[in-house]
CSV table of C-alpha atoms and ligand atoms in Angstrom, one decimal:
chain,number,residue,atom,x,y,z
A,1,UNK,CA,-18.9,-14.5,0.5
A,2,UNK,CA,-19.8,-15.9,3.7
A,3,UNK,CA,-21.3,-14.0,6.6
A,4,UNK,CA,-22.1,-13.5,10.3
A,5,UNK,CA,-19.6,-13.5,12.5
A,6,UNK,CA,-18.0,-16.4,14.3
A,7,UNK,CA,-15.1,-16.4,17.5
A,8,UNK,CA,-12.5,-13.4,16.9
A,9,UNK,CA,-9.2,-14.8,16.5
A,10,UNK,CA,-6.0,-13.2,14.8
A,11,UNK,CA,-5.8,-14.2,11.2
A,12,UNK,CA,-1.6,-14.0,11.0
A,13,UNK,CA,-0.9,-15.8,14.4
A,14,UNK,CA,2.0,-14.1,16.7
A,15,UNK,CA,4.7,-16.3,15.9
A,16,UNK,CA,8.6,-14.9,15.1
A,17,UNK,CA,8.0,-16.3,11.5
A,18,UNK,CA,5.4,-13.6,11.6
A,19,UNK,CA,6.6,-10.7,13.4
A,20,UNK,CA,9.8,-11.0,10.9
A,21,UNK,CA,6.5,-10.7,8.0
A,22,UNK,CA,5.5,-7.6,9.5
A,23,UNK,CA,9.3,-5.9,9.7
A,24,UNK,CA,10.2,-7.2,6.1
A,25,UNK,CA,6.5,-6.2,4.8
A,26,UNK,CA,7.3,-2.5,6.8
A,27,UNK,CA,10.3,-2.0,4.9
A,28,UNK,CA,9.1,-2.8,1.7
A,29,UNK,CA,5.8,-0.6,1.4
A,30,UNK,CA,7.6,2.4,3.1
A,31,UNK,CA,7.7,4.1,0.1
A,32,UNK,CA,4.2,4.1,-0.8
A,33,UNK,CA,2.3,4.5,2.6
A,34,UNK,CA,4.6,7.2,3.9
A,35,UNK,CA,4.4,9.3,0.4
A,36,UNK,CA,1.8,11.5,2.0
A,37,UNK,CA,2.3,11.1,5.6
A,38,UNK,CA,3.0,14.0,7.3
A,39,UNK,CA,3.6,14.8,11.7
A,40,UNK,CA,5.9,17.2,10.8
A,41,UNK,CA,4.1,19.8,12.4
A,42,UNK,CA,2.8,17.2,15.6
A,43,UNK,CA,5.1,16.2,19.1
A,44,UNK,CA,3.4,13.3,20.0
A,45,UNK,CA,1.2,11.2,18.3
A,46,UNK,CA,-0.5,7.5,19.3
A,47,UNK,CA,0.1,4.6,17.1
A,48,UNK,CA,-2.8,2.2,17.6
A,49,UNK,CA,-1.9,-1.7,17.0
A,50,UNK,CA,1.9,-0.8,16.8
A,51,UNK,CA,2.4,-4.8,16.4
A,52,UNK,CA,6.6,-5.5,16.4
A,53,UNK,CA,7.2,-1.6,15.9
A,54,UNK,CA,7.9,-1.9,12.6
A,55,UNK,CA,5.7,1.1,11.9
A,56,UNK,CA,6.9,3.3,15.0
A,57,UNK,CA,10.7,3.0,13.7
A,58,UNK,CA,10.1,4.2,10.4
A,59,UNK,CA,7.7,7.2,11.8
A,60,UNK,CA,10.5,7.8,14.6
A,61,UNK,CA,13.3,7.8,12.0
A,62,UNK,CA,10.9,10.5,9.9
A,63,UNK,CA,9.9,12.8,11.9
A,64,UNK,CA,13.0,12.9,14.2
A,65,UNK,CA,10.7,15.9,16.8
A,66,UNK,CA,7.7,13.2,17.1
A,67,UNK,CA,7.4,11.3,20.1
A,68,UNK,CA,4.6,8.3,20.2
A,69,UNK,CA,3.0,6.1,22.2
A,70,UNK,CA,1.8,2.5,20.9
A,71,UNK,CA,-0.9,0.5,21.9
A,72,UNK,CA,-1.4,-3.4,20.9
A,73,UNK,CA,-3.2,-6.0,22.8
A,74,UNK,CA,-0.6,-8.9,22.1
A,75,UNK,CA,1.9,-9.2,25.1
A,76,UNK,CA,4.6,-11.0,22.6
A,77,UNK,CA,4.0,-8.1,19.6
A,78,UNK,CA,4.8,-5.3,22.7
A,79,UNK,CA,7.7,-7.6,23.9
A,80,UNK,CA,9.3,-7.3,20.5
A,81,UNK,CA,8.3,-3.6,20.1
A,82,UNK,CA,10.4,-2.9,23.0
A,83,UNK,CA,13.2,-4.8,22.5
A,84,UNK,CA,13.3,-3.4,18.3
A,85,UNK,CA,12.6,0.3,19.4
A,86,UNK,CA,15.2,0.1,22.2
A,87,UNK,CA,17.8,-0.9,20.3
A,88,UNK,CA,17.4,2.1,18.3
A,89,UNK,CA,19.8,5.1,19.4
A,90,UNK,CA,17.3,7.3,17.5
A,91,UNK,CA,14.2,6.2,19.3
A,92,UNK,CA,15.8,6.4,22.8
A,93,UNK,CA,13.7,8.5,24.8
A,94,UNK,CA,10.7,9.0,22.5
A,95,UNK,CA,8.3,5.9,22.7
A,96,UNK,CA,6.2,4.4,25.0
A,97,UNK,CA,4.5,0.8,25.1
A,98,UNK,CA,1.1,0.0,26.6
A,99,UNK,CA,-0.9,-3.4,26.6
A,100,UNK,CA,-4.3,-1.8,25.4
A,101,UNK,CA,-7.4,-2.5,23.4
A,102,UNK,CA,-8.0,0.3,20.7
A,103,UNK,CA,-12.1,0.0,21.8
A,104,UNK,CA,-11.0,0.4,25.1
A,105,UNK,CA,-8.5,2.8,25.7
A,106,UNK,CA,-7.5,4.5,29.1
A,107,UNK,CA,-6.3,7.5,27.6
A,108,UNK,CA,-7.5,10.5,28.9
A,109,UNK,CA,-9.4,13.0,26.6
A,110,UNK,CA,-6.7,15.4,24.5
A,111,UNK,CA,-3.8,13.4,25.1
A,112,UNK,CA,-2.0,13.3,21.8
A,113,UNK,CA,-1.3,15.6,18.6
A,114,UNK,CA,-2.0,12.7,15.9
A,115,UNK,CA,-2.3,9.1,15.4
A,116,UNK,CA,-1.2,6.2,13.1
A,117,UNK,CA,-3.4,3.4,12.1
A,118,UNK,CA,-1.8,0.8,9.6
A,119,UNK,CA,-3.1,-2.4,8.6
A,120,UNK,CA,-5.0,-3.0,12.2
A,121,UNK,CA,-8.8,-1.7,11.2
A,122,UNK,CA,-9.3,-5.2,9.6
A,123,UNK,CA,-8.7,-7.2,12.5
A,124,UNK,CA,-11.1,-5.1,14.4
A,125,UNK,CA,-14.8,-6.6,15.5
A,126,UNK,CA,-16.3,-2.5,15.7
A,127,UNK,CA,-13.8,0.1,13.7
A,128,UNK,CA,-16.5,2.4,14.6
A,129,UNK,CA,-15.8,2.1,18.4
A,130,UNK,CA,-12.0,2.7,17.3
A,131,UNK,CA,-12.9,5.7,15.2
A,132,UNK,CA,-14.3,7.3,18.3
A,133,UNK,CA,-12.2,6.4,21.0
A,134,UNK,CA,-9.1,7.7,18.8
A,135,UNK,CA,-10.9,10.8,18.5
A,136,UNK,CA,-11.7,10.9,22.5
A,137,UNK,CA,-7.9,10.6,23.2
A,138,UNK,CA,-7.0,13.4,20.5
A,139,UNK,CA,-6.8,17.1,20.9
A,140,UNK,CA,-9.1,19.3,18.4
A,141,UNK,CA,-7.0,19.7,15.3
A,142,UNK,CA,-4.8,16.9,15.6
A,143,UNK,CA,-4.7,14.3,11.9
A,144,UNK,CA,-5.2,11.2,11.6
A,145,UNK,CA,-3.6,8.9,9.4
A,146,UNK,CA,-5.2,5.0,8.2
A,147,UNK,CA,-3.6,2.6,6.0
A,148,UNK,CA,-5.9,-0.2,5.5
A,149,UNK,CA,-6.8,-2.8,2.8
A,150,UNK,CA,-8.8,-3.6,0.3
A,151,UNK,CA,-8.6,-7.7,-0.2
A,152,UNK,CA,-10.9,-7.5,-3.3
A,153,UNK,CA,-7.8,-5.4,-5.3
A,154,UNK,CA,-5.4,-8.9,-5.4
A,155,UNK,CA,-4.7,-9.9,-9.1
A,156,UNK,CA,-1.7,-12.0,-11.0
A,157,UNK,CA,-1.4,-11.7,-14.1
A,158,UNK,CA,-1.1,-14.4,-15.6
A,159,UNK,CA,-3.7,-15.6,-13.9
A,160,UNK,CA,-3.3,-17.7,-11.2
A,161,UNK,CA,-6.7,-19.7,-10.2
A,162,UNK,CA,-5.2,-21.9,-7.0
A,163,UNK,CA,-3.6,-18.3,-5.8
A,164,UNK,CA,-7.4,-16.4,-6.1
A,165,UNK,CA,-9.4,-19.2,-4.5
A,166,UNK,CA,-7.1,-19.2,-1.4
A,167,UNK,CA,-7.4,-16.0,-1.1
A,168,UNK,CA,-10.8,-15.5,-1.2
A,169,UNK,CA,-10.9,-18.5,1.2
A,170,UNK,CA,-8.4,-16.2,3.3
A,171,UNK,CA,-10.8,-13.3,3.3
A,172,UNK,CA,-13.9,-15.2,3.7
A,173,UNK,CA,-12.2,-16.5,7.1
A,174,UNK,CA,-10.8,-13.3,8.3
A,175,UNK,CA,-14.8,-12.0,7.6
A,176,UNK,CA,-16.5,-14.7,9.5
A,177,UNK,CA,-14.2,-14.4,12.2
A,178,UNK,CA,-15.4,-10.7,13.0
A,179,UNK,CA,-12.4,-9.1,10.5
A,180,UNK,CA,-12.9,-7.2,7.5
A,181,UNK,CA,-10.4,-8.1,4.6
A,182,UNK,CA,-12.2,-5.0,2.7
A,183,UNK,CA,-12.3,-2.1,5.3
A,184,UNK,CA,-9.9,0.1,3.5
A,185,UNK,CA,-12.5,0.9,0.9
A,186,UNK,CA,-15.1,2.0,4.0
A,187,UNK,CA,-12.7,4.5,5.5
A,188,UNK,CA,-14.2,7.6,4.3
A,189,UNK,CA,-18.1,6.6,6.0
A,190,UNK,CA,-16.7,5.6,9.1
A,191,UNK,CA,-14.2,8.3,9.8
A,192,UNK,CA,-17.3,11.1,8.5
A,193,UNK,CA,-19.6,8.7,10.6
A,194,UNK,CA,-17.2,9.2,13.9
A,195,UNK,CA,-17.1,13.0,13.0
A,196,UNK,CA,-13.7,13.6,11.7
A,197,UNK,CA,-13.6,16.7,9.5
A,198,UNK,CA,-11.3,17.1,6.1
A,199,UNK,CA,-12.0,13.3,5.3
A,200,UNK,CA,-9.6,12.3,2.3
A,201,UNK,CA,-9.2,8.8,1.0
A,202,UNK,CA,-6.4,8.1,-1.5
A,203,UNK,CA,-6.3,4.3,-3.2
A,204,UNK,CA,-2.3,3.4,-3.0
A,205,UNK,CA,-1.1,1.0,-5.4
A,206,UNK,CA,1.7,-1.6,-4.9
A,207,UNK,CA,2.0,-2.9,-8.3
A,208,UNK,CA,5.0,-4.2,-10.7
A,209,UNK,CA,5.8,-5.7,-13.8
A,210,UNK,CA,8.6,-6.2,-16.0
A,211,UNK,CA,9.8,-2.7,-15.4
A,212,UNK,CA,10.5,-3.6,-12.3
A,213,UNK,CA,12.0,-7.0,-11.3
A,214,UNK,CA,13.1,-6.4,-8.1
A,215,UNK,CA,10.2,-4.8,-6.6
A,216,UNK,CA,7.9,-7.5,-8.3
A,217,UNK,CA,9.8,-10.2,-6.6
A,218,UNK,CA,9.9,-8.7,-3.2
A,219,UNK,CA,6.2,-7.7,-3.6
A,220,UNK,CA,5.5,-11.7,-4.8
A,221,UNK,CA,7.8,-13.2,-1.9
A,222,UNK,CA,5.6,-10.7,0.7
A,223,UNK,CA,2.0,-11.6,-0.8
A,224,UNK,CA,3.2,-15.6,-0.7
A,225,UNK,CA,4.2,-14.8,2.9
A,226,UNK,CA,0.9,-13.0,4.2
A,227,UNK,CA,-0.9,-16.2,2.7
A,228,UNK,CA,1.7,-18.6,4.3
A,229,UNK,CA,0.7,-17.0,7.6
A,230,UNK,CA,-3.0,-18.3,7.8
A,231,UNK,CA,-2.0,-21.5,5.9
A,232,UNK,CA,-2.0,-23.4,9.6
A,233,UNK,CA,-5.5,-21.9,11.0
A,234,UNK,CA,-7.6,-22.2,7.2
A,235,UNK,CA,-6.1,-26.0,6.9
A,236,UNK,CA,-7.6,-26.5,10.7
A,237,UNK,CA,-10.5,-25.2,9.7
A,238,UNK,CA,-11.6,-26.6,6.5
A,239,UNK,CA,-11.8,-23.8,4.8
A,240,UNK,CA,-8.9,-25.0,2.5
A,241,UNK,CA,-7.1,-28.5,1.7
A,242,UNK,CA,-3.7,-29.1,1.5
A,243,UNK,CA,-4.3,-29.6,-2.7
A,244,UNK,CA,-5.6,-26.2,-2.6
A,245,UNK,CA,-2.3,-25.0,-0.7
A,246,UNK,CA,0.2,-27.2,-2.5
A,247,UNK,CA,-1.6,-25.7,-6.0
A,248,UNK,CA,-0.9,-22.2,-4.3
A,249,UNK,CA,2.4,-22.9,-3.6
A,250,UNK,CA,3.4,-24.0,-7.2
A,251,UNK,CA,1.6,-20.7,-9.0
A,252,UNK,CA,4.0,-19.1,-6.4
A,253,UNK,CA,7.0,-21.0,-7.9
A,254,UNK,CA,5.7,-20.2,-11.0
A,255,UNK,CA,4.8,-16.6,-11.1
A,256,UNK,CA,7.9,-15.4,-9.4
A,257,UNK,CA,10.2,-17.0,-12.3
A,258,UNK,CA,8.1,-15.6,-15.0
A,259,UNK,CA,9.5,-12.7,-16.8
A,260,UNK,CA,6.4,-11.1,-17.9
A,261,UNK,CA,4.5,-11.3,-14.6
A,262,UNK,CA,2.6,-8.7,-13.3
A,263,UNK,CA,1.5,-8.2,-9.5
A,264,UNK,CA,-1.4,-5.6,-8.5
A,265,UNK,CA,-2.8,-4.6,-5.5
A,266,UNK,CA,-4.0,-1.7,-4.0
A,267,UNK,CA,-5.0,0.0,-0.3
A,268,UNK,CA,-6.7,2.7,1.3
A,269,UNK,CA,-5.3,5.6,2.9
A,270,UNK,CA,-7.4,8.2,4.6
A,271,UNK,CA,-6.8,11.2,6.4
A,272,UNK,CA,-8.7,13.1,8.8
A,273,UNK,CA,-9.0,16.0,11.1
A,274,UNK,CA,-10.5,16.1,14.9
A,275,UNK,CA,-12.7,19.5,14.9
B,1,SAM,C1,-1.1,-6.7,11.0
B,1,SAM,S1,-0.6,-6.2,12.6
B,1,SAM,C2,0.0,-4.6,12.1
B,1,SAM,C3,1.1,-4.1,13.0
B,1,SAM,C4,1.7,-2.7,12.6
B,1,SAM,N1,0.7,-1.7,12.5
B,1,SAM,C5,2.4,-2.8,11.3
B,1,SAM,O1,1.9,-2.3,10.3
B,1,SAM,O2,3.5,-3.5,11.3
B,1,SAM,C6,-2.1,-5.8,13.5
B,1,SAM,C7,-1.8,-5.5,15.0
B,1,SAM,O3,-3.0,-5.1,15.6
B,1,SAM,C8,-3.1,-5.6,16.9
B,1,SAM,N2,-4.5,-5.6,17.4
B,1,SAM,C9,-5.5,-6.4,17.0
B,1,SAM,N3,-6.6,-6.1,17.7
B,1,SAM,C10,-6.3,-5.1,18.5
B,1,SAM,C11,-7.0,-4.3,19.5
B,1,SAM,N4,-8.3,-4.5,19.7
B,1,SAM,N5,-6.3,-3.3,20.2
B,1,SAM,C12,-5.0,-3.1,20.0
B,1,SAM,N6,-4.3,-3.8,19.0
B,1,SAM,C13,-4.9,-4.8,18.3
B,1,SAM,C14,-2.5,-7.0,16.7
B,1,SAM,O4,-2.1,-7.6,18.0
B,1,SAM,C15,-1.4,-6.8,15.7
B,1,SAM,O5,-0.2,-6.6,16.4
């Protein structure tokens, strides 16, 4: 592992090839990150890093009483937001947009009932900072919910060595660059650190074999894609060569047509209470 952090820069890039990931990769986890999530009881509720929307449209669709407003700092991930949430009759009337920065937020104290965090801790510099200005902007009692990952948890059986080294060149990029690839596992410190009450963490599995064909082949296509989307900026920056990616690309091939393949990972999902 390398250390000391470098320039911030966004790991997956903004381009449509990517905002398409973030839909498809939305759709498919649904069914494990939303297993526990619950605004049932909450009006309005702030979705930090809201990305394409792809989150907000599954929590709109939900909880059909829930309104939310989104924050993400990317003027092309907002653009698509709108134009994706607007299109939905269900969502008419029940989201808002704004061009913020989670450290930075201009919120006023008590403003919403909840929030939503998913997959946007480990592209932050100071999750601490986060942690405490989501708290400023929520009323006393409100829950917090934070999908986030834990890079270390990626494994192919059978094994796959081109796969593992570009991903630990991956995560070794994303951590010298100011992100942290293994943040989910930390959740529970920094959300008792930021003085959240009732702090649970859960460790979510997305994992398939045989049993399941389907869900291992839409779970392999989605990990091949995630890696695809740094291929341009870890090629640029030496961190990989294009033997490494072309090996990568063939275990891929490979993997996916084997019958007895198996595909783990796993993610954190913590939930908290303002006091
Ligand atoms: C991997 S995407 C996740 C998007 C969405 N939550 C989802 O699950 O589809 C991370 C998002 O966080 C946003 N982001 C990164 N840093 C941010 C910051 N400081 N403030 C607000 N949004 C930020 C990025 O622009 C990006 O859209």
């Amino acid at each position: 592992m390398t250390s000391g952090h470098r320039d911030q820069k966004y790991i997956h890039g903004y381009s449509p090839i990517e905002q398409d990931r973030l839909r498809r990769q939305a759709e498919l986890t649904e069914f494990v990150i939303y297993q526990d999530v619950n605004f049932s009881q909450t009006d309005h509720i702030l979705e930090v890093g809201c990305g394409v929307g792809a989150q907000t449209q599954i929590l709109l669709r939900r909880f059909p009483r829930l309104k939310a407003s989104c924050i993400d700092i990317n003027d092309e991930q907002l653009a698509s937001a709108r134009e994706t949430l607007g299109a939905l009759d269900y969502a008419r009337d029940r989201f808002e947009i704004h061009k913020m920065n989670a450290e930075k937020m201009t919120f006023p104290e008590n403003s919403f009932g909840g929030a939503f965090i998913c997959w946007v801790m480990e592209h932050m510099p100071n999750p601490a900072r986060v942690l405490s200005e989501v708290r400023r902007v929520l009323r006393p009692g409100s829950s917090v919910f934070i999908t986030e990952v834990m890079n270390f948890s990626y494994f192919l059986d059978p094994y796959c060595p081109a796969i593992w080294k570009f991903w630990m060149a991956y995560n070794d990029y994303q951590y010298d660059r100011g992100g942290d690839p293994f943040v989910g596992v930390k959740l529970g410190n920094l959300l008792r650190d930021a003085g959240y009450t009732d702090v649970r963490t859960h460790v979510k599995l997305l994992y398939a074999d045989k049993r399941e064909p389907e869900l291992r082949e839409k779970l392999l296509h989605d990990r091949e894609e995630l890696m695809m989307s740094a291929v341009d900026e870890l090629l640029q920056d030496g961190h990989v060569d294009a033997t490494l990616v072309e090996a990568m690309k063939r275990e891929f091939h490979d993997v996916r047509k084997n019958q007895n393949a198996i595909t783990f990972d796993s993610f954190m999902q913590a939930t908290a209470r303002v006091p």
